[in-house]
Amino acid sequence: MKYSFCSIFSYIFILLFSFSCALTSSSTRENFLRCFSQNSSNTSTIFEIVYTPNDPSYFSRLNFSIQNPRFSSPFTPKPQVIITPFHVSHVQVAVYCSRKHKMHLIVRSGGHDYEGLSYTSEIPFVILDLNNLRSINIDVERSTACVESGATLGEVYYNIAKKSGNLGFPAGICPTVGVGGHFSGGGYGAMLRKYGLAADNIIDAKIVNVDGRILDRKSMGEDLFWAIRGGGGASFGVVISWKIKLVPVPSTVTVFNVQRILAQDGTQLVHRWQEVAHKFHENLFVRLILQAISLDGGKKTIQVTFNSMFLGDVDSLLMLMQKSFPELGLVKEDCTQMSWIESTLFFNGFPRGQSLEVLLDRATETRSFKAKSDFVKEPIPVEGLEGIWERLYKEVGKGMLIVTPYGGKMDEISESNIPFPHRKGNIYQIQYLIFWDAKENVTESQKHISWIRRLYSYMTPYVSKSPREAYLNYRDLDIGTNNNKGKRSVAEASIWGKKYFKNNFDKLVLVKTMVDPTNFFKNQQSISPCVSRSKKSGHY
Ligand code: FDA
C-alpha cells in the first residue's frame, strides 16, 4: 500500500495532536483533583467520593443510574472524574475547582435524562453525582417536606406514605426518576389535573451558584427561584434541595386499566376521549397508552389502554364516568380501590400486594430509547388517528404513544408563573417513544430513530404550531442544540428554547445572564447568557 506525503503528514499531525490533547486533559484533571483534595475540609472521605477511570469501581459508579443505554456504549465520551458528594461543601469545592481549572462540570441526580446530558458531554467533563445527597424530611403538621436532589420520586412517595396516609405529592409516575432533574424541568404525574406539576408545588430551594455560594429562596431572589422551577437546573447551578408543599390525598383512590382494540371501537373511543378527557372532573385522570400488538394468527391491531386514577371511591368514579364518558362502558369489575401510595405501584405495573419497599429500588432493567413530545389543542380527526395506527404497525411492541390529558389545575396556572408554559389551550400532551434492545447495532438503532422522526413529521398538522411546543423533561436534541455544526447560534437556541418555554425563554436568558454570565453551567441544550457570548462562554 502506498502513502502520499500528505497522508503521512496528516497522520503524524493527528497523532501529535491527540497526544497533546491527552496530556492537556490529564494534567487538567490532576490539577482539578489536587484542588479538590486541598480544599475539601474532610480529606479522609475524599477516597470514597472521587472516582477516576483508574478506579476499579469507576464504571459501576458511572453506569449505576444510566437509564438510556444508547449513551453508555464504548464510543460514548466518559467523564474524567466522578464526584459523589457526601456534603454540600463537596459541591461547593467541586464548583470552585472546576471553574479554576476549566473543567466542564455536569450534574446528575437520577440519571434519567433522555439524551444522556447528565452523564455524557462532547467536551472533557466531570460528573457531580448527587446520589449520596438524598435525605428526605417530612413535616406532616405543616404539610411540607425537604427533599435533597439525589433522592428518587419513589423515595419521596415512600417517605410521605410512612408518615401519613392523607398526604401525597404530584410528581412523575416512574419511581426511579431523580428529584433534581425532574423538579427543575417541571415534573408531572397522575395528579397533574388536580394539583399541577411538581414544580408548581415547590416553596423553597437551596442551590450552589457559580461562585460556590449556597443560596436559598431569599438569598437567590425570586427570578432565579422562578428559573429553576421548570427552566432546567443545569443552566443555573447545582440545586441541592427543595422544600415542597405536600397535597391532600383521600384515604381511598380508585384505579383502572381498560383495554380496547380497533375491533372494539378503539379509534372512536380515542376520538371521543380527545373531546372529553380534559374536561373531566379534576379528580379524574385518564391517560392513554397506544401501541400496536399482534393478535393470535399474526394479524396486527392497535391496543388502546385507558390508564386511570380517580381521587375518590369507586361509586363516585362510576357516576362520573357514566356522565362524562359512558362510551367506554366502565364497570365496577374494571376498578380497584386502594391507597394513593399503592396507586404509585399500580402505575408501574406492580401486582397488588407488592411491598412498598420496591419504591426504594433504584435498579431497573433498561432498554435504549428515543422520545419526542407534542402538545395538542384540537382533537385529531379519525383519518389522522388512522395514520398514526399505520405507523405504529411498523414497530409492533417497540413504538408507543403515551397521551396525557390536560385541563383542570393546568388551565388555572398562568403560562408565565414558572418557566413551564404549556397550560390553558392544550387539551393533551403526547409522548412518542421507541424502545429497542441495547445490543442492536447502530444501523438497527438508526432505523428506530428514523421511525420516530417520521412519525413526528407526520404529526405536524395536528399539533401545536408557532412554536411547536415540547416538554423539557422529555429532552429531544432533534429540536436543536447550542453547538450545531460546531457553532453556537443565538437564533437557533431561541428556536428550541421557544418550543420548551415559549415567551418564558427570554426571561430565562435574562436570569442566566444575571447569575452565570460566563456560562459555566452548560450543556448542549442549556440557556446561554445574552452577553459575553463570543469569548467567555467556551465551547457551547
Ligand atoms: P438527570 O440526573 O439525568 O438530570 C436531568 C437534567 O437535569 C440534566 O441536564 C442534569 O444535569 C440536570 N440536573 C439534574 N440534577 C440537577 C441538580 N440537582 N441541579 C441542577 N441540575 C440538575 N417526567 C415526567 O414529568 N413524568 C413522568 O412520569 C416521567 N417518567 C419518566 C420515566 C422514565 C423511565 C424516564 C427515563 C423519565 C421519565 N420522566 C418523566 C422524565 C424525567 O422527568 C426527566 O428525565 C428528568 O429530567 C429526570 O431527572 P433525573 O434527576 O433523573 O435526571
Coordinates of C-alpha atoms and ligand atoms in Angstrom, one line a residue:
M1 CA 0.0 0.0 0.0
K2 CA 1.4 3.5 -0.9
Y3 CA 1.0 6.5 1.3
S4 CA 1.3 10.0 -0.1
F5 CA 3.5 12.5 1.7
C6 CA 0.3 14.4 2.6
S7 CA -1.5 11.5 4.2
I8 CA 1.6 10.6 6.3
F9 CA 2.0 14.2 7.4
S10 CA -1.7 14.3 8.4
Y11 CA -1.3 11.0 10.3
I12 CA 1.7 12.4 12.2
F13 CA -0.2 15.6 12.9
I14 CA -3.3 13.7 14.2
L15 CA -1.1 11.6 16.5
L16 CA 0.8 14.6 17.9
F17 CA -2.5 16.5 18.3
S18 CA -4.2 13.6 20.2
F19 CA -1.1 13.1 22.3
S20 CA -1.0 16.8 23.3
C21 CA -4.8 16.8 24.0
A22 CA -4.4 13.7 26.2
L23 CA -1.6 15.4 28.1
T24 CA -3.5 18.6 28.5
S25 CA -6.6 16.9 29.7
S26 CA -4.8 14.6 32.1
S27 CA -2.8 17.5 33.6
T28 CA -6.0 19.5 33.9
R29 CA -7.6 16.5 35.7
E30 CA -4.6 16.2 38.0
N31 CA -4.8 19.9 38.8
F32 CA -8.5 19.6 39.4
L33 CA -8.1 16.6 41.7
R34 CA -5.3 18.4 43.7
C35 CA -7.5 21.4 44.1
F36 CA -10.5 19.3 45.2
S37 CA -8.5 17.4 47.8
Q38 CA -6.7 20.6 49.1
N39 CA -10.0 22.5 49.5
S40 CA -12.2 19.7 50.9
S41 CA -12.4 20.0 54.7
N42 CA -12.7 16.3 55.4
T43 CA -9.9 14.7 53.4
S44 CA -10.4 11.3 54.9
T45 CA -13.6 10.8 52.8
I46 CA -12.1 12.0 49.5
F47 CA -11.3 8.5 48.5
E48 CA -14.9 7.4 48.9
I49 CA -16.3 10.2 46.7
V50 CA -13.8 10.6 43.9
Y51 CA -13.6 8.1 41.0
T52 CA -11.3 8.3 38.0
P53 CA -11.0 5.8 35.1
N54 CA -8.2 4.1 37.0
D55 CA -10.5 3.1 39.9
P56 CA -12.0 -0.5 39.7
S57 CA -15.4 0.9 40.6
Y58 CA -15.4 3.8 38.1
F59 CA -17.6 2.0 35.6
S60 CA -20.1 0.6 38.1
R61 CA -20.4 4.1 39.6
L62 CA -20.9 5.7 36.1
N63 CA -23.4 3.1 34.8
F64 CA -25.3 2.8 38.1
S65 CA -28.1 5.2 37.2
I66 CA -27.8 5.4 33.4
Q67 CA -31.4 5.0 32.1
N68 CA -30.7 5.1 28.4
P69 CA -28.0 2.6 27.3
R70 CA -28.0 4.4 23.9
F71 CA -25.4 6.7 25.8
S72 CA -23.4 4.1 27.5
S73 CA -21.6 2.4 24.6
P74 CA -17.8 2.2 24.5
F75 CA -17.9 5.1 22.0
T76 CA -19.8 7.5 24.3
P77 CA -17.5 10.1 25.9
K78 CA -16.8 9.2 29.5
P79 CA -16.1 11.6 32.5
Q80 CA -12.6 12.3 33.6
V81 CA -13.7 12.3 37.2
I82 CA -16.9 11.4 39.0
I83 CA -17.5 13.1 42.3
T84 CA -20.3 11.8 44.7
P85 CA -20.5 14.4 47.4
F86 CA -21.5 13.4 51.0
H87 CA -21.8 17.0 52.0
V88 CA -22.8 20.3 50.3
S89 CA -19.3 21.6 50.9
H90 CA -18.0 19.0 48.4
V91 CA -20.4 20.5 45.9
Q92 CA -19.0 24.0 46.6
V93 CA -15.4 22.8 46.2
A94 CA -16.3 20.9 43.0
V95 CA -17.7 24.1 41.5
Y96 CA -14.8 26.2 42.7
C97 CA -12.1 23.8 41.3
S98 CA -13.9 23.1 38.0
R99 CA -14.1 26.8 37.4
K100 CA -10.5 27.3 38.4
H101 CA -9.2 24.5 36.2
K102 CA -11.6 25.0 33.4
M103 CA -13.2 21.6 33.8
H104 CA -16.7 21.2 32.4
L105 CA -19.0 20.2 35.3
I106 CA -22.3 18.4 34.8
V107 CA -24.7 17.4 37.5
R108 CA -26.5 14.1 37.8
S109 CA -29.4 13.3 40.2
G110 CA -31.4 10.3 38.9
G111 CA -29.7 9.9 35.5
H112 CA -33.0 9.8 33.6
D113 CA -32.1 12.5 31.0
Y114 CA -33.5 11.2 27.7
E115 CA -30.4 12.4 25.8
G116 CA -27.9 11.4 28.5
L117 CA -26.9 15.1 29.2
S118 CA -26.2 14.3 32.9
Y119 CA -23.5 11.7 32.1
T120 CA -22.0 12.5 28.8
S121 CA -20.7 15.5 27.0
E122 CA -18.9 16.5 23.8
I123 CA -16.1 18.2 25.8
P124 CA -14.0 16.7 28.6
F125 CA -16.0 16.7 31.8
V126 CA -16.6 15.9 35.5
I127 CA -19.8 14.4 36.7
L128 CA -21.1 15.6 40.1
D129 CA -23.4 12.7 41.0
L130 CA -25.7 13.7 43.9
N131 CA -26.7 10.1 44.7
N132 CA -25.4 10.5 48.3
L133 CA -27.4 13.7 48.9
R134 CA -30.8 12.1 49.2
S135 CA -32.2 12.9 52.6
I136 CA -36.0 13.4 52.9
N137 CA -37.7 15.1 55.9
I138 CA -41.5 15.1 56.1
D139 CA -43.3 17.7 58.2
V140 CA -46.9 16.3 58.5
E141 CA -48.1 19.2 60.6
R142 CA -47.1 21.8 58.0
S143 CA -47.7 19.5 55.0
T144 CA -44.2 20.2 53.7
A145 CA -41.1 18.2 53.0
C146 CA -37.4 19.0 52.5
V147 CA -36.0 16.7 49.8
E148 CA -32.4 16.5 48.6
S149 CA -31.9 16.4 44.8
G150 CA -30.3 12.9 44.8
A151 CA -33.5 11.3 46.1
T152 CA -35.8 9.5 43.8
L153 CA -39.5 10.0 43.4
G154 CA -40.1 6.5 44.8
E155 CA -38.2 7.5 47.9
V156 CA -40.2 10.7 48.2
Y157 CA -43.5 8.9 47.9
Y158 CA -42.5 6.1 50.3
N159 CA -41.4 8.6 53.0
I160 CA -44.6 10.6 52.7
A161 CA -46.7 7.5 53.0
K162 CA -44.8 6.3 56.0
K163 CA -45.8 9.5 57.8
S164 CA -49.3 10.0 56.5
G165 CA -52.0 8.2 54.5
N166 CA -53.6 11.5 53.5
L167 CA -50.7 13.4 52.0
G168 CA -49.1 12.9 48.6
F169 CA -47.1 14.8 46.0
P170 CA -48.0 15.5 42.4
A171 CA -44.8 14.3 40.6
G172 CA -43.9 11.7 38.0
I173 CA -45.0 8.2 37.6
C174 CA -41.7 6.3 37.5
P175 CA -40.2 5.8 41.0
T176 CA -36.5 5.8 39.8
V177 CA -36.7 9.3 38.3
G178 CA -34.4 11.7 40.3
V179 CA -35.8 14.7 42.1
G180 CA -33.0 17.1 40.8
G181 CA -33.8 16.9 37.1
H182 CA -37.5 16.2 37.4
F183 CA -38.4 19.1 39.7
S184 CA -36.2 21.6 37.8
G185 CA -37.7 20.5 34.5
G186 CA -41.4 20.6 35.6
G187 CA -42.4 17.1 36.5
Y188 CA -45.9 15.7 36.3
G189 CA -47.9 12.5 37.1
A190 CA -51.4 11.2 37.7
M191 CA -52.3 14.2 39.9
L192 CA -51.5 17.0 37.4
R193 CA -55.1 17.8 36.7
K194 CA -55.8 18.3 40.4
Y195 CA -52.5 19.9 41.6
G196 CA -50.4 20.8 38.6
L197 CA -46.7 20.0 38.3
A198 CA -44.1 19.1 40.9
A199 CA -42.6 22.5 40.1
D200 CA -45.9 24.3 40.8
N201 CA -45.6 22.9 44.4
I202 CA -42.1 24.0 45.4
I203 CA -41.9 26.6 48.0
D204 CA -38.1 27.0 48.6
A205 CA -34.8 25.6 47.3
K206 CA -31.1 25.5 48.1
I207 CA -28.7 26.0 45.2
V208 CA -24.9 26.2 44.9
N209 CA -24.2 29.0 42.5
V210 CA -21.4 29.7 40.1
D211 CA -19.4 31.3 42.9
G212 CA -19.8 28.2 45.1
R213 CA -22.2 30.0 47.5
I214 CA -25.2 28.3 49.0
L215 CA -28.4 30.3 48.3
D216 CA -31.9 29.8 49.5
R217 CA -35.1 31.4 48.0
K218 CA -34.5 34.6 49.9
S219 CA -30.8 35.0 49.0
M220 CA -31.1 33.8 45.4
G221 CA -34.0 36.1 44.7
E222 CA -37.4 35.4 43.0
D223 CA -36.0 35.4 39.4
L224 CA -33.6 32.6 40.0
F225 CA -36.1 30.8 42.1
W226 CA -38.6 31.1 39.2
A227 CA -36.0 29.8 36.7
I228 CA -35.1 26.6 38.5
R229 CA -38.8 25.5 38.7
G230 CA -39.2 24.3 35.1
G231 CA -36.3 26.1 33.3
G232 CA -33.9 23.1 34.0
G233 CA -31.4 23.3 36.8
A234 CA -28.4 22.5 34.6
S235 CA -28.2 26.1 33.3
F236 CA -28.2 27.8 36.6
G237 CA -26.3 26.0 39.3
V238 CA -26.4 22.8 41.4
V239 CA -29.8 22.5 43.2
I240 CA -29.0 20.8 46.5
S241 CA -32.5 20.5 48.0
W242 CA -36.1 21.5 47.6
K243 CA -38.9 22.4 50.1
I244 CA -42.1 21.1 48.7
K245 CA -45.8 21.6 49.6
L246 CA -47.5 18.2 50.1
V247 CA -51.0 17.9 48.9
P248 CA -54.1 16.2 50.4
V249 CA -55.0 12.8 49.1
P250 CA -58.1 10.8 50.1
S251 CA -57.6 7.5 52.1
T252 CA -59.1 5.7 49.1
V253 CA -58.4 6.2 45.4
T254 CA -59.7 4.1 42.5
V255 CA -57.6 2.9 39.6
F256 CA -58.4 1.1 36.3
N257 CA -56.7 -0.2 33.2
V258 CA -59.2 -0.8 30.5
Q259 CA -58.0 -2.1 27.1
R260 CA -59.7 -1.9 23.8
I261 CA -58.6 -2.9 20.3
L262 CA -59.7 -1.5 17.0
A263 CA -62.4 -4.1 16.6
Q264 CA -63.8 -2.9 19.9
D265 CA -64.3 0.7 18.6
G266 CA -60.8 1.7 19.6
T267 CA -60.5 4.5 17.1
Q268 CA -63.9 6.0 18.0
L269 CA -63.1 5.8 21.7
V270 CA -59.7 7.6 21.3
H271 CA -61.5 10.2 19.2
R272 CA -64.1 10.7 21.9
W273 CA -61.5 10.7 24.7
Q274 CA -59.9 13.7 23.0
E275 CA -63.1 15.7 23.3
V276 CA -63.8 14.8 27.0
A277 CA -60.7 13.9 29.0
H278 CA -59.5 17.5 29.5
K279 CA -63.0 18.4 30.8
F280 CA -63.4 15.6 33.3
H281 CA -63.6 16.5 37.0
E282 CA -60.1 17.4 38.2
N283 CA -60.1 14.4 40.5
L284 CA -60.1 12.1 37.4
F285 CA -57.1 11.4 35.3
V286 CA -57.4 9.0 32.4
R287 CA -54.4 8.8 30.1
L288 CA -54.0 6.7 27.0
I289 CA -51.2 4.2 26.1
L290 CA -51.4 3.4 22.4
Q291 CA -49.4 0.7 20.8
A292 CA -49.6 -2.0 18.0
I293 CA -49.9 -5.6 19.0
S294 CA -50.1 -8.9 17.1
L295 CA -53.2 -11.0 17.6
D296 CA -53.3 -14.8 17.5
G297 CA -52.9 -15.7 13.9
G298 CA -50.4 -12.8 13.3
K299 CA -52.9 -10.0 12.4
K300 CA -52.0 -6.6 13.8
T301 CA -54.2 -4.2 15.7
I302 CA -53.9 -1.2 17.9
Q303 CA -54.3 -1.6 21.6
V304 CA -55.7 1.4 23.5
T305 CA -55.1 1.3 27.2
F306 CA -57.2 3.7 29.4
N307 CA -54.9 4.0 32.4
S308 CA -56.5 5.9 35.2
M309 CA -56.6 7.1 38.7
F310 CA -59.6 8.8 40.5
L311 CA -59.1 10.6 43.8
G312 CA -62.1 9.0 45.4
D313 CA -64.1 5.8 45.8
V314 CA -65.4 3.5 43.0
D315 CA -69.1 4.6 43.3
S316 CA -68.3 8.2 42.7
L317 CA -66.0 7.3 39.8
L318 CA -68.6 5.2 38.1
M319 CA -71.1 8.1 38.4
L320 CA -68.6 10.5 36.9
M321 CA -67.7 8.1 34.1
Q322 CA -71.4 7.5 33.3
K323 CA -71.9 11.2 33.0
S324 CA -68.7 12.2 31.2
F325 CA -67.5 9.1 29.1
P326 CA -70.3 6.5 29.0
E327 CA -68.9 5.2 25.7
L328 CA -66.0 3.4 27.5
G329 CA -68.6 1.3 29.3
L330 CA -66.6 1.2 32.6
V331 CA -68.0 -1.2 35.2
K332 CA -67.2 -1.8 38.8
E333 CA -65.2 -5.0 38.0
D334 CA -62.7 -2.9 36.0
C335 CA -61.9 -0.9 39.1
T336 CA -59.7 -1.4 42.2
Q337 CA -59.8 0.7 45.3
M338 CA -56.5 1.3 47.1
S339 CA -54.4 3.9 48.9
W340 CA -52.7 6.7 47.0
I341 CA -49.3 5.1 47.7
E342 CA -50.5 1.8 46.3
S343 CA -51.6 3.6 43.2
T344 CA -48.0 4.6 42.6
L345 CA -47.2 0.9 42.4
F346 CA -50.2 0.2 40.1
F347 CA -49.0 2.8 37.6
N348 CA -45.7 0.9 37.4
G349 CA -47.3 -2.4 36.7
F350 CA -46.6 -4.0 40.2
P351 CA -49.0 -6.6 41.3
R352 CA -51.5 -5.9 44.1
G353 CA -49.9 -6.6 47.5
Q354 CA -46.4 -5.8 46.3
S355 CA -44.3 -4.4 49.2
L356 CA -43.9 -0.6 49.3
E357 CA -40.1 -1.1 49.7
V358 CA -40.0 -1.7 45.9
L359 CA -40.3 2.1 45.6
L360 CA -36.8 2.4 47.1
D361 CA -35.2 0.2 44.5
R362 CA -33.1 2.2 42.0
A363 CA -32.0 -0.7 39.8
T364 CA -34.2 -1.1 36.7
E365 CA -33.9 -3.0 33.5
T366 CA -33.1 -0.6 30.8
R367 CA -33.6 -0.5 27.1
S368 CA -32.3 2.0 24.6
F369 CA -34.9 4.6 23.6
K370 CA -35.7 7.8 21.8
A371 CA -38.6 10.0 22.7
K372 CA -40.2 13.2 21.4
S373 CA -43.2 15.3 22.7
D374 CA -46.0 17.3 21.4
F375 CA -49.0 19.3 22.7
V376 CA -52.4 19.1 21.1
K377 CA -55.0 21.9 21.0
E378 CA -57.8 20.4 18.9
P379 CA -58.9 16.8 18.6
I380 CA -57.2 14.9 15.8
P381 CA -59.7 13.7 13.2
V382 CA -60.3 10.0 12.7
E383 CA -58.2 9.9 9.4
G384 CA -55.3 11.5 11.4
L385 CA -55.6 8.8 14.1
E386 CA -55.6 6.1 11.4
G387 CA -52.4 7.5 10.0
I388 CA -50.8 7.0 13.5
W389 CA -52.0 3.4 13.6
E390 CA -50.4 2.7 10.2
R391 CA -47.0 4.0 11.6
L392 CA -47.3 2.0 14.9
Y393 CA -47.8 -1.2 12.8
K394 CA -44.2 -0.8 11.6
E395 CA -42.8 -1.0 15.1
V396 CA -45.0 -3.6 16.9
G397 CA -44.1 -3.9 20.6
K398 CA -41.5 -1.1 20.3
G399 CA -43.2 2.1 19.4
M400 CA -45.8 3.7 21.5
L401 CA -47.6 7.0 22.4
I402 CA -48.4 8.0 26.0
V403 CA -51.1 10.6 25.9
T404 CA -51.8 12.7 29.0
P405 CA -54.9 14.8 29.4
Y406 CA -54.6 18.4 30.5
G407 CA -57.3 20.7 31.8
G408 CA -58.2 21.1 35.5
K409 CA -55.4 22.8 37.5
M410 CA -53.2 23.0 34.4
D411 CA -55.7 25.5 32.9
E412 CA -55.7 27.7 36.0
I413 CA -52.0 28.4 36.2
S414 CA -50.7 31.2 34.0
E415 CA -48.1 30.5 31.3
S416 CA -45.5 32.7 33.0
N417 CA -46.0 31.5 36.6
I418 CA -43.0 29.3 36.2
P419 CA -40.9 28.6 33.0
F420 CA -43.1 25.6 32.0
P421 CA -45.6 27.4 29.7
H422 CA -47.9 24.6 28.4
R423 CA -51.1 25.5 30.1
K424 CA -54.6 26.6 29.1
G425 CA -55.5 25.8 25.5
N426 CA -53.7 22.4 25.5
I427 CA -56.1 19.5 25.6
Y428 CA -53.4 16.9 26.0
Q429 CA -49.7 16.1 25.6
I430 CA -48.2 13.3 23.6
Q431 CA -45.0 11.5 24.4
Y432 CA -43.8 9.4 21.4
L433 CA -41.5 6.6 22.4
I434 CA -39.5 3.9 20.7
F435 CA -37.6 1.2 22.6
W436 CA -35.1 -1.3 21.4
D437 CA -32.6 -3.8 22.8
A438 CA -29.3 -2.1 23.7
K439 CA -27.5 -4.9 21.8
E440 CA -29.0 -3.9 18.5
N441 CA -26.3 -2.5 16.1
V442 CA -26.0 1.1 15.0
T443 CA -27.9 0.5 11.8
E444 CA -30.8 -1.0 13.6
S445 CA -30.8 1.8 16.2
Q446 CA -30.8 4.4 13.4
K447 CA -33.9 2.7 11.8
H448 CA -35.8 3.1 15.1
I449 CA -34.8 6.7 15.4
S450 CA -35.8 7.4 11.8
W451 CA -39.2 5.8 12.6
I452 CA -39.9 8.2 15.4
R453 CA -38.7 11.2 13.4
R454 CA -41.0 10.2 10.5
L455 CA -43.9 9.8 12.9
Y456 CA -43.2 13.3 14.4
S457 CA -43.1 14.8 11.0
Y458 CA -46.4 13.1 10.1
M459 CA -48.0 14.7 13.2
T460 CA -47.2 18.3 12.2
P461 CA -50.7 19.3 11.0
Y462 CA -52.3 18.0 14.2
V463 CA -50.2 19.6 17.0
S464 CA -49.3 23.0 18.4
K465 CA -47.7 25.4 15.9
S466 CA -45.5 28.6 16.1
P467 CA -43.9 27.3 18.2
R468 CA -44.4 23.5 18.0
E469 CA -44.2 23.1 21.8
A470 CA -42.1 20.4 23.6
Y471 CA -41.6 19.3 27.2
L472 CA -38.1 20.0 28.6
N473 CA -38.2 16.8 30.7
Y474 CA -38.7 14.8 27.5
R475 CA -35.4 16.2 26.3
D476 CA -35.1 16.0 22.5
L477 CA -31.8 17.2 20.8
D478 CA -33.5 16.9 17.4
I479 CA -35.2 20.2 18.0
G480 CA -31.9 22.0 18.2
T481 CA -28.7 22.3 20.2
N482 CA -26.3 25.0 21.2
N483 CA -23.4 23.6 19.2
N484 CA -24.9 22.6 15.9
K485 CA -22.1 22.2 13.3
G486 CA -19.6 23.5 15.9
K487 CA -21.2 26.9 16.0
R488 CA -23.5 28.4 18.5
S489 CA -26.3 30.3 17.0
V490 CA -28.5 32.5 19.2
A491 CA -31.3 32.3 16.6
E492 CA -31.1 28.5 16.8
A493 CA -31.1 28.4 20.6
S494 CA -34.2 30.6 20.5
I495 CA -35.9 28.0 18.2
W496 CA -35.6 25.1 20.7
G497 CA -35.9 27.5 23.6
K498 CA -39.3 28.8 22.5
K499 CA -40.5 25.2 22.0
Y500 CA -39.7 24.3 25.6
F501 CA -40.5 27.7 27.2
K502 CA -42.5 29.9 24.7
N503 CA -42.1 33.5 25.8
N504 CA -40.5 32.5 29.1
F505 CA -37.4 31.8 27.2
D506 CA -36.4 35.5 27.0
K507 CA -36.7 35.8 30.8
L508 CA -34.6 32.6 31.3
V509 CA -31.9 34.2 29.2
L510 CA -32.0 37.3 31.3
V511 CA -31.8 35.3 34.6
K512 CA -28.9 33.3 33.1
T513 CA -27.1 36.4 32.1
M514 CA -27.5 37.7 35.7
V515 CA -26.5 34.6 37.6
D516 CA -23.9 32.9 35.3
P517 CA -22.7 35.5 32.7
T518 CA -19.6 33.4 31.8
N519 CA -21.8 30.3 31.0
F520 CA -20.1 27.9 33.4
F521 CA -23.2 25.8 33.8
K522 CA -23.9 24.5 30.4
N523 CA -24.8 21.6 28.2
Q524 CA -25.9 21.0 24.6
Q525 CA -29.4 22.5 25.4
S526 CA -28.7 24.9 28.3
I527 CA -29.7 28.5 28.3
S528 CA -26.9 30.8 27.2
P529 CA -26.3 34.3 28.6
C530 CA -27.1 37.1 26.3
V531 CA -23.8 38.9 26.8
S532 CA -20.2 37.8 26.6
R533 CA -21.3 35.1 24.3
S534 CA -18.3 35.1 22.0
K535 CA -15.3 34.8 24.3
K536 CA -16.1 33.7 27.7
S537 CA -18.7 31.1 27.3
G538 CA -16.4 28.3 25.9
H539 CA -17.5 25.5 23.7
Y540 CA -21.2 25.8 23.5
Ligands
FDA1 P1 -30.7 13.5 35.4 O1 -29.9 13.3 36.6 O2 -30.3 12.8 34.1 O3 -30.8 15.1 35.1 C1 -31.6 15.6 34.1 C2 -31.0 17.1 33.8 O4 -31.1 17.9 34.9 C3 -29.6 17.1 33.4 O5 -29.4 18.2 32.5 C4 -28.9 17.4 34.7 O6 -27.6 18.0 34.5 C5 -29.8 18.3 35.4 N1 -29.8 18.2 36.8 C6 -30.0 17.0 37.5 N2 -29.9 17.3 38.8 C7 -29.7 18.6 39.0 C8 -29.4 19.4 40.1 N3 -29.5 18.9 41.3 N4 -29.1 20.7 39.9 C9 -29.0 21.2 38.6 N5 -29.3 20.4 37.5 C10 -29.6 19.1 37.7 N6 -41.2 13.0 33.5 C11 -42.4 13.4 34.0 O7 -42.7 14.6 34.1 N7 -43.3 12.5 34.4 C12 -43.0 11.2 34.4 O8 -43.9 10.4 34.8 C13 -41.8 10.7 33.9 N8 -41.4 9.4 33.8 C14 -40.2 9.0 33.4 C15 -39.9 7.7 33.3 C16 -38.6 7.3 32.9 C17 -38.3 5.8 32.8 C18 -37.7 8.2 32.4 C19 -36.4 7.8 31.9 C20 -38.0 9.6 32.5 C21 -39.3 10.0 33.0 N9 -39.6 11.3 33.0 C22 -40.8 11.7 33.5 C23 -38.7 12.4 32.6 C24 -37.9 12.9 33.7 O9 -38.7 13.8 34.4 C25 -36.6 13.7 33.2 O10 -35.8 12.8 32.5 C26 -35.9 14.3 34.4 O11 -35.1 15.3 34.0 C27 -35.1 13.2 35.1 O12 -34.5 13.8 36.3 P2 -33.2 13.0 36.8 O13 -32.7 13.7 38.0 O14 -33.5 11.5 37.0 O15 -32.2 13.1 35.6

